[in-house]
Short mmCIF file of C-alpha atoms and ligand atoms in Angstrom, two decimals:
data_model
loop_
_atom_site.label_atom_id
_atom_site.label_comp_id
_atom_site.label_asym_id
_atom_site.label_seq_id
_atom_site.Cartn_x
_atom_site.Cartn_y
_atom_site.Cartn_z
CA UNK A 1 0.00 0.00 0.00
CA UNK A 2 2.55 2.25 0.87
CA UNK A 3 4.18 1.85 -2.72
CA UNK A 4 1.38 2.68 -4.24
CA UNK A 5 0.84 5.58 -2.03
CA UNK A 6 4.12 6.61 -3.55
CA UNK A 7 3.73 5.91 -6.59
CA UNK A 8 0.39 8.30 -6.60
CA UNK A 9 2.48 10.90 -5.06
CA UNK A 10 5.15 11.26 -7.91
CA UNK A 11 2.02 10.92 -10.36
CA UNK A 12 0.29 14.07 -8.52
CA UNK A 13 3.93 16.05 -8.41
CA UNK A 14 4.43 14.88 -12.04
CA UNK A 15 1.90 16.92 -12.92
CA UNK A 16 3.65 20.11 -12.13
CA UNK A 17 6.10 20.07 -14.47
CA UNK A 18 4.29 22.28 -17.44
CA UNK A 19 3.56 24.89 -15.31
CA UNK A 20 7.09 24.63 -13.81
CA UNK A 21 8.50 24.78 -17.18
CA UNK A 22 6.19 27.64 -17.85
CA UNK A 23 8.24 29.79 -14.67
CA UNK A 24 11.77 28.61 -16.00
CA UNK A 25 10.75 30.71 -19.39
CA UNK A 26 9.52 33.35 -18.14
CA UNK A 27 12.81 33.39 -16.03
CA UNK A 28 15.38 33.12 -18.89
CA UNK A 29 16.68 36.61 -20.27
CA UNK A 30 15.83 37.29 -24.09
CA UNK A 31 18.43 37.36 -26.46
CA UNK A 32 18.62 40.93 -27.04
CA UNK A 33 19.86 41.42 -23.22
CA UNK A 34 22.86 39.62 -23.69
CA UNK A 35 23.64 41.83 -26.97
CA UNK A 36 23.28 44.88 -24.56
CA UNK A 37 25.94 43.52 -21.96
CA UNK A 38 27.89 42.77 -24.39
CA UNK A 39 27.96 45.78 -26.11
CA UNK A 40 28.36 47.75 -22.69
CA UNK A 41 31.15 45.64 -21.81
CA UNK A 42 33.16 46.52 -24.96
CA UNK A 43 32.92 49.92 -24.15
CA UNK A 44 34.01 49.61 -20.92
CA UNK A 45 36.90 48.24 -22.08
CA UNK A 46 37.55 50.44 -24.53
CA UNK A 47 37.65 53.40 -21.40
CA UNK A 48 39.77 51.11 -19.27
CA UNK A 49 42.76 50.17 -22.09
CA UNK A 50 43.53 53.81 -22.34
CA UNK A 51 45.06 54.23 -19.42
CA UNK A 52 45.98 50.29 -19.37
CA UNK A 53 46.33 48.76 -22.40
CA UNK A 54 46.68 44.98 -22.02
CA UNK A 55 43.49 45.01 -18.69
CA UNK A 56 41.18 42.52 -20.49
CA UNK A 57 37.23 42.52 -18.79
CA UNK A 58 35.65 39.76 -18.47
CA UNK A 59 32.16 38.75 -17.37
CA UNK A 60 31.33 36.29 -14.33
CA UNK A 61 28.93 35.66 -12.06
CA UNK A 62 25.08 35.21 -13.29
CA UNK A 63 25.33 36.69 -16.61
CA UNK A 64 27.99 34.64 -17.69
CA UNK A 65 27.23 31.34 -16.21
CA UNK A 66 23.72 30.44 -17.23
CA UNK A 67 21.91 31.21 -13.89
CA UNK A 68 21.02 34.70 -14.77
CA UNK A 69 17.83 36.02 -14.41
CA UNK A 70 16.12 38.96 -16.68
CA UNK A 71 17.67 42.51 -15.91
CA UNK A 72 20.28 40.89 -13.39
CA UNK A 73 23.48 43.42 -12.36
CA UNK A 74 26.31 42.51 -14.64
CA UNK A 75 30.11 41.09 -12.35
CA UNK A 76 33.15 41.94 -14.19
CA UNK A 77 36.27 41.09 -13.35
CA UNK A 78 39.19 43.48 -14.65
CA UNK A 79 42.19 41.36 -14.93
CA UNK A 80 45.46 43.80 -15.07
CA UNK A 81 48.97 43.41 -14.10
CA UNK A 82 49.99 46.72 -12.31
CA UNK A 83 52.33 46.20 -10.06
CA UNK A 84 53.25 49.68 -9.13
CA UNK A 85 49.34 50.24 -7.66
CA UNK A 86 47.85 48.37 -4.68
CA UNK A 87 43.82 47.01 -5.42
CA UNK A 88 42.26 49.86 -3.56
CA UNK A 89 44.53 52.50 -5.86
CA UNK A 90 43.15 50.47 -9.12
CA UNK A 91 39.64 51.09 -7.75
CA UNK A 92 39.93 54.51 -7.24
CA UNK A 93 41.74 55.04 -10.98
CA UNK A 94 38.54 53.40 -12.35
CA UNK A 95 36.08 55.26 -10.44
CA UNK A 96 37.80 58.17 -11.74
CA UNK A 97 37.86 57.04 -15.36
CA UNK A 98 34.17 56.25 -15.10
CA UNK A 99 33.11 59.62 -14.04
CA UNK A 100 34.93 61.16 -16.24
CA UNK A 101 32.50 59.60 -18.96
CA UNK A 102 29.29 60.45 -17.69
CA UNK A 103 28.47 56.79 -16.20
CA UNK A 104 26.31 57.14 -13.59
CA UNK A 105 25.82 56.20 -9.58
CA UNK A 106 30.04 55.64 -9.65
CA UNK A 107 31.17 54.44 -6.63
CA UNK A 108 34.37 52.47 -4.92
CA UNK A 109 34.02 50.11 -2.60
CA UNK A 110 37.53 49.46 -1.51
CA UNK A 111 36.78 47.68 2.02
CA UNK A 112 33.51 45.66 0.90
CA UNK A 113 34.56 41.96 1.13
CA UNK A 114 35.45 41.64 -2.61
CA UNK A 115 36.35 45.50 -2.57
CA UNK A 116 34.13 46.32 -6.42
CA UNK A 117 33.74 49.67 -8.05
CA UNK A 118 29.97 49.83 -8.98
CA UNK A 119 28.12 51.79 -11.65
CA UNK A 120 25.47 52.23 -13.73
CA UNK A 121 25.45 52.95 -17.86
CA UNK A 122 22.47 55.55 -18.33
CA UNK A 123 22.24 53.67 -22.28
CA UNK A 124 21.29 50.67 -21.62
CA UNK A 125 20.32 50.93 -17.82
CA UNK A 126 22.62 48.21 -16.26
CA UNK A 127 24.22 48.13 -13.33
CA UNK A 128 27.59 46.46 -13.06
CA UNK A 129 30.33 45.89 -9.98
CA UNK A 130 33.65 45.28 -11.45
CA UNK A 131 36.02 43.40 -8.98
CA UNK A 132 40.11 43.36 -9.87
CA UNK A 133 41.57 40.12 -10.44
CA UNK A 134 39.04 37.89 -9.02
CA UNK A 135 39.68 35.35 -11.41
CA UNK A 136 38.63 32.02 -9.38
CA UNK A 137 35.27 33.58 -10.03
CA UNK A 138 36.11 33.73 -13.70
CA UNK A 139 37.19 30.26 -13.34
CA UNK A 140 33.81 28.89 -11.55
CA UNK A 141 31.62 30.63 -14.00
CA UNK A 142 32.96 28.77 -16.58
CA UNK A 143 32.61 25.46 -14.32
CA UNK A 144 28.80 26.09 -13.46
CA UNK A 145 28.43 27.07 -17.24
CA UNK A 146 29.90 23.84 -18.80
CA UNK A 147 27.64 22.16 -16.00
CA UNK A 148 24.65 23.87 -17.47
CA UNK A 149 25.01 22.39 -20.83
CA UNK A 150 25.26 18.72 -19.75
CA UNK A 151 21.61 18.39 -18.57
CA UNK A 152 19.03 20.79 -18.96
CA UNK A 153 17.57 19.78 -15.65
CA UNK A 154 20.02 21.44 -13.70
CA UNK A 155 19.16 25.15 -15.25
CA UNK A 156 16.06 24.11 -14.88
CA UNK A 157 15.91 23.52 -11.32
CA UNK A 158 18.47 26.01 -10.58
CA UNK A 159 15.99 29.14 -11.72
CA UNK A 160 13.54 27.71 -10.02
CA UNK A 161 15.33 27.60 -6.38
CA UNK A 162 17.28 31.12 -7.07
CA UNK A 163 13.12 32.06 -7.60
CA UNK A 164 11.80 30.47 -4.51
CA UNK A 165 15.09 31.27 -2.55
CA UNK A 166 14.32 35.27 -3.68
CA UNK A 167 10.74 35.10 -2.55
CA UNK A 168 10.87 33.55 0.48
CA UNK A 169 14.13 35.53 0.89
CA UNK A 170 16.75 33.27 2.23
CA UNK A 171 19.22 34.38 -0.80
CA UNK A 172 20.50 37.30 1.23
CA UNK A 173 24.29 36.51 2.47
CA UNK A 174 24.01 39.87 4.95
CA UNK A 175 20.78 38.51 6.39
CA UNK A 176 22.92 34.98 6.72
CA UNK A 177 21.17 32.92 4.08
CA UNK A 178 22.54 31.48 0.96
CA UNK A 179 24.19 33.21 -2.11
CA UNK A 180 23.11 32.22 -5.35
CA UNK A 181 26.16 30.59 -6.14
CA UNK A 182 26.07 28.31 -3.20
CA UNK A 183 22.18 27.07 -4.61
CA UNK A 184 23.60 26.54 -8.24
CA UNK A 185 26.62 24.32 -6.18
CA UNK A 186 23.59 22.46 -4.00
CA UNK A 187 21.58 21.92 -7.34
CA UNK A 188 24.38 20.43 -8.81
CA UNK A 189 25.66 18.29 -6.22
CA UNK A 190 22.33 16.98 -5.42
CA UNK A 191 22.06 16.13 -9.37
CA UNK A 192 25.27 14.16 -9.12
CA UNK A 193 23.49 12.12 -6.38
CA UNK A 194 20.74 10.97 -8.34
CA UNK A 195 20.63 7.17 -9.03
CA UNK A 196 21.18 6.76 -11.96
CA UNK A 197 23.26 9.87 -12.19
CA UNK A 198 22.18 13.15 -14.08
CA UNK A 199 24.92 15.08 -13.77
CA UNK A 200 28.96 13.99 -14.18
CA UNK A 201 31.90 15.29 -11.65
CA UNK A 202 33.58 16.99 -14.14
CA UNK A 203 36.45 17.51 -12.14
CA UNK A 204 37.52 14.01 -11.43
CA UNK A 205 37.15 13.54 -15.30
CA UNK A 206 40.46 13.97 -17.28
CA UNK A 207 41.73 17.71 -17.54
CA UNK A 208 40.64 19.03 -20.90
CA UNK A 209 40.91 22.47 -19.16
CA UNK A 210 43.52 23.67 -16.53
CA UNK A 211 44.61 26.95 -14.83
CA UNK A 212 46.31 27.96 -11.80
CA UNK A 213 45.01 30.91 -10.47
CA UNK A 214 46.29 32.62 -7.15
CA UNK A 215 48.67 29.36 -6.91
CA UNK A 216 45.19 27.39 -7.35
CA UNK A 217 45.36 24.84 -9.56
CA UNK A 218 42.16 24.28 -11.62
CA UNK A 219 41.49 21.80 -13.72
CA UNK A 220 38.34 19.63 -15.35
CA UNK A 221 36.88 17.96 -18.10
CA UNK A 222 34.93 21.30 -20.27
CA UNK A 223 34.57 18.71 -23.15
CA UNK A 224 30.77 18.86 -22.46
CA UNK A 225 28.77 18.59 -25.88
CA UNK A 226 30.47 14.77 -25.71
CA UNK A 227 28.21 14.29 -22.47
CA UNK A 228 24.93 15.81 -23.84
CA UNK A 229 23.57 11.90 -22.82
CA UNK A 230 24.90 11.65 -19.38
CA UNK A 231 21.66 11.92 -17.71
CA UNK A 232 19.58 9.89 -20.56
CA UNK A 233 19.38 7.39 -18.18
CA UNK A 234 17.38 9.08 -15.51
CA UNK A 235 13.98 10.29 -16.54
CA UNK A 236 12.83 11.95 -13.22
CA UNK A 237 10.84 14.87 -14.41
CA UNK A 238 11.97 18.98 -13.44
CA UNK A 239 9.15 18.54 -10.53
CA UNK A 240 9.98 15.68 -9.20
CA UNK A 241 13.57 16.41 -8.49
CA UNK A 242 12.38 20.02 -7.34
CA UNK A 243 10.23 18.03 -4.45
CA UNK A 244 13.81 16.00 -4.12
CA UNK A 245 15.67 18.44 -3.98
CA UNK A 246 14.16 20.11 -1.20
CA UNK A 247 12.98 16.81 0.62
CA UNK A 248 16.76 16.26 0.61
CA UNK A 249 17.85 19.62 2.30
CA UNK A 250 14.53 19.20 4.54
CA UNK A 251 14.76 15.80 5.89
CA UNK A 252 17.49 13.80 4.73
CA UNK A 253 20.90 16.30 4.53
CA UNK A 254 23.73 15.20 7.88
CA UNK A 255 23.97 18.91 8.72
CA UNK A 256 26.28 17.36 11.64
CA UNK A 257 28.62 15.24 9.83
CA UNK A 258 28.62 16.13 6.19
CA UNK A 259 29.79 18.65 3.33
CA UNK A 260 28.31 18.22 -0.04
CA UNK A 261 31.39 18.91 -2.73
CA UNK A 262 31.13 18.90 -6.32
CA UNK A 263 34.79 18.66 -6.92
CA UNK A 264 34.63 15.18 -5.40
CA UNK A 265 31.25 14.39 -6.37
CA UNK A 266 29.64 13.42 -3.16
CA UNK A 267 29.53 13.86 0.37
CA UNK A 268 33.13 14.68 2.64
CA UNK A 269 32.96 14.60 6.39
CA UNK A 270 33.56 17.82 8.53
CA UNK A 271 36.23 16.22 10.41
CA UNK A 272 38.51 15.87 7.44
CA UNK A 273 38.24 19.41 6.79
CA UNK A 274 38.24 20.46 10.54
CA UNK A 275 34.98 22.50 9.74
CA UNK A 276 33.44 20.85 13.22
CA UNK A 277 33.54 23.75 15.04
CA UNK A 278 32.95 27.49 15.04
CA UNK A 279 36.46 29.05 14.04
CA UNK A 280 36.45 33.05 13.92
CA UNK A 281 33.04 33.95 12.56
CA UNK A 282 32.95 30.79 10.15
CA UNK A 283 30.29 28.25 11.78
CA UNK A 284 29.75 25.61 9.51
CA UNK A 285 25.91 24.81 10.36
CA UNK A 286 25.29 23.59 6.72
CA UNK A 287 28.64 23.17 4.43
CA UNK A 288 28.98 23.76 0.85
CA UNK A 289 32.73 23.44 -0.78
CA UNK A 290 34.03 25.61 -2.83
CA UNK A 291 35.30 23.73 -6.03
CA UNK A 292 38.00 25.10 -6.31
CA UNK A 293 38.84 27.20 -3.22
CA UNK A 294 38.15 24.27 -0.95
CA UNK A 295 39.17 25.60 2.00
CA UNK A 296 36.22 28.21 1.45
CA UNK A 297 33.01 27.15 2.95
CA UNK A 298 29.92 28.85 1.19
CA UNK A 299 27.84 27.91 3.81
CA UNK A 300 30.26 30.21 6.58
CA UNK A 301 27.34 33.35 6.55
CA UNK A 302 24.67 31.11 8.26
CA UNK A 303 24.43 31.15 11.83
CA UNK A 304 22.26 29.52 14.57
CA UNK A 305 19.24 31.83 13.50
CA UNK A 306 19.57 31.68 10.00
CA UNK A 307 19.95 27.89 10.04
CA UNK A 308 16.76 27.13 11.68
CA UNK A 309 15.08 29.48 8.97
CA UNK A 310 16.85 28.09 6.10
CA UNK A 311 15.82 24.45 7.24
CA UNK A 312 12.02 25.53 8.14
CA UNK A 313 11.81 27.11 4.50
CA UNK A 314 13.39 23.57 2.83
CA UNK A 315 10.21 21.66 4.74
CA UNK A 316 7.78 23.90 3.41
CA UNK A 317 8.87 24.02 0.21
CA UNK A 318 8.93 20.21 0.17
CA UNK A 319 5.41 19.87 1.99
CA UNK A 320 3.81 22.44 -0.52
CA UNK A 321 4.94 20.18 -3.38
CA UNK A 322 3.66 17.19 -2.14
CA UNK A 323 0.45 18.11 -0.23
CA UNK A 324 -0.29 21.47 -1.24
CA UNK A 325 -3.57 21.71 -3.72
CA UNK A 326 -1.73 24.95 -5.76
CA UNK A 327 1.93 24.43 -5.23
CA UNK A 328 3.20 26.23 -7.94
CA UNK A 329 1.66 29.27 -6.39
CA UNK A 330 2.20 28.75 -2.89
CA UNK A 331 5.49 28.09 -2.91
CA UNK A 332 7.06 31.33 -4.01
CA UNK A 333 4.82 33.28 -1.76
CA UNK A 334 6.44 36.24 -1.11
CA UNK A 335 7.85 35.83 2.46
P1 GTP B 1 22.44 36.49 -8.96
O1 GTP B 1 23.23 37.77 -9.05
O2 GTP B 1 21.72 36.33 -7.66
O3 GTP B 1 21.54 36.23 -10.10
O4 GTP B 1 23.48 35.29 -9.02
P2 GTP B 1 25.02 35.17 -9.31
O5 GTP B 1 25.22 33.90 -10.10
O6 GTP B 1 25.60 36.39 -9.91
O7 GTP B 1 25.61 34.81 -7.94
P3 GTP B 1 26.35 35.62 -6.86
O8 GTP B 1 25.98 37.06 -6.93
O9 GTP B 1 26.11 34.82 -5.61
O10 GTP B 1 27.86 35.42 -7.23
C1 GTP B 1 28.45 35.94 -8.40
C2 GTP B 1 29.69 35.14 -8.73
O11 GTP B 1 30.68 35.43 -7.77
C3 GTP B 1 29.51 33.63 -8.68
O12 GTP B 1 29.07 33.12 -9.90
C4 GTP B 1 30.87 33.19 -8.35
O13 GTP B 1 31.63 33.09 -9.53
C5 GTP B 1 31.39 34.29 -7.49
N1 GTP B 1 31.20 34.05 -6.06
C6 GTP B 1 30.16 34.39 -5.29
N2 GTP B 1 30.37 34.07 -4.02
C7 GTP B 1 31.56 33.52 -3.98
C8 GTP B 1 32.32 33.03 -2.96
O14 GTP B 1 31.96 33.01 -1.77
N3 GTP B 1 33.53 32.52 -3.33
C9 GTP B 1 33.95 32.54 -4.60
N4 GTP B 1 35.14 32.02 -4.91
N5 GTP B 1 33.26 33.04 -5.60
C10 GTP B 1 32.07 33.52 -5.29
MG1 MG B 2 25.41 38.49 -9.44
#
């Protein structure tokens, strides 16, 4: 009885998956905004190589690695090799040369975290923070993009937590919930789970693609149209693994004992990476590895408060899909 009971529950969450499909489209960005960013990013550059000729931009973060939203901010990273000026003095030289040509709301952020300068092109109306020599983040982009085009499941389920994590609003790092970035790394990490599995470890795959960055070494497989069938084997719908997904982080995630890593493809313990206890302001209640800097925990802004409301928000989420009568309403509620 109790199979069947299961089996009438996947049948009802089946169900779900046009209207699901019908919020991942009216997520994506149309064509014509990527022409825009790219455009404004050329000119950009254009301001920035006359007073350094070899800086090179380059675009990370959502607009870059298939996770963007419509009218998201644009990252750029300015990668430049000027030894004679510290980060802070390369900030400040940009602001300047951005004022100087009538971009608007300029602004340096020299102590912020990643220290950005941000601004806003009056044109087209985009906002952009451009970060100096952040290229890990150049580097992961790339990863979560060549992840994107193995299974269209994961951007699929990706845009669909970034939307419920921005209406229930537990994607808000200051408030000690999850970056988007560390819910693209859950989405795929719970994909390489799956039995069979959707998604590949790409980085336990032979190197088709290495770079040390910072004295990181970074390296995995970016051959990816060859593994356009990886997944063929599983045929769990976009719904069902939604209800997984968050059953998963509800109900069935160690938050004690484990750390989900994609570099490794699975689960690591906390005590190999002597994340069991609170060190500085870095708590590890729920751990999420960095690929590539995996000494960085994404999971470091949530503490004892946030934790609780992160895990309360995976039940409901998981309840709505399976009892709720209008789930696909319901569950991006706005908080
Ligand atoms: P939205 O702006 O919310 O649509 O998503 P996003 O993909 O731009 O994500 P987010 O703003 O969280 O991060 C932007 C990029 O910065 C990510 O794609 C990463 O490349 C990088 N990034 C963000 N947080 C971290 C971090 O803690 N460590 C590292 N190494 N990179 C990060
Ligand atoms: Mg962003």
């Amino acid at each position: 009885r109790l199979r069947r009971r299961l089996v009438e529950c996947r049948y009802a969450i089946d169900k779900l998956v046009p209207h699901l499909l019908s919020i991942y489209q009216s997520l994506i960005p149309p064509e014509e905004e990527k022409a825009k960013q790219k455009q404004l990013l050329l000119s950009l550059e254009k301001l920035v190589n006359k007073q350094w000729p070899k800086a090179q931009l380059h675009i990370y973060g959502s607009c870059a690695n298939s996770f963007g939203v419509s009218n998201s901010d644009i990252d750029i990273c300015l990668a430049i090799d000027d030894a004679d000026l510290s980060k802070s003095d390369i900030l400040l030289k940009l602001a300047d040369i951005f004022q100087s040509d009538n971009l608007q709301n300029v602004q340096a952020l020299t102590h912020a975290r990643v220290p950005i300068v941000k601004l806003m092109d009056p044109i087209s109306g985009i906002s952009c923070d451009i970060c100096v020599n952040n290229l890990l983040a150049v580097v992961n982009t790339k990863l979560l993009r060549d992840y994107a085009k193995i299974d269209d499941r994961l951007r699929q389920l990706a845009f669909i937590v970034k939307h419920w994590a921005k209406s229930r609003r537990v994607n808000e790092t200051y408030r000690g919930t999850l970056s988007s970035y560390a819910y693209v790394l859950m989405c795929i990490h719970f994909l390489q789970q799956r039995k069979p599995a959707i998604l590949p470890c790409l980085q336990q795959m032979e190197a088709t693609y290495a770079i040390t960055v910072d004295n990181t070494k970074c390296a995995f497989f970016d051959r990816v149209e060859m593994l356009r069938d990886f997944g063929a084997h599983n045929k769990e719908s976009i719904a069902y693994l939604l209800w997984a997904f968050f059953h998963y982080w509800a109900y069935c995630h160690d938050y004690t004992n484990d750390v989900i890593s994609i570099r490794n493809g699975g689960i690591i313990s906390k005590r190999s990476k002597d994340w069991t206890r609170r060190i500085g302001n870095d708590r590890h209640l729920i751990c999420i590895e960095d690929p590539f800097e995996i000494e960085h925990d994404l999971g470091r802004v949530v503490d004892k408060f946030s934790i609780k409301i992160l895990r309360e928000e995976f039940e409901r989420a998981a309840d709505i899909l399976q009892f709720d009568s209008n789930p696909c309403v319901t569950l991006f509620e706005p908080y």
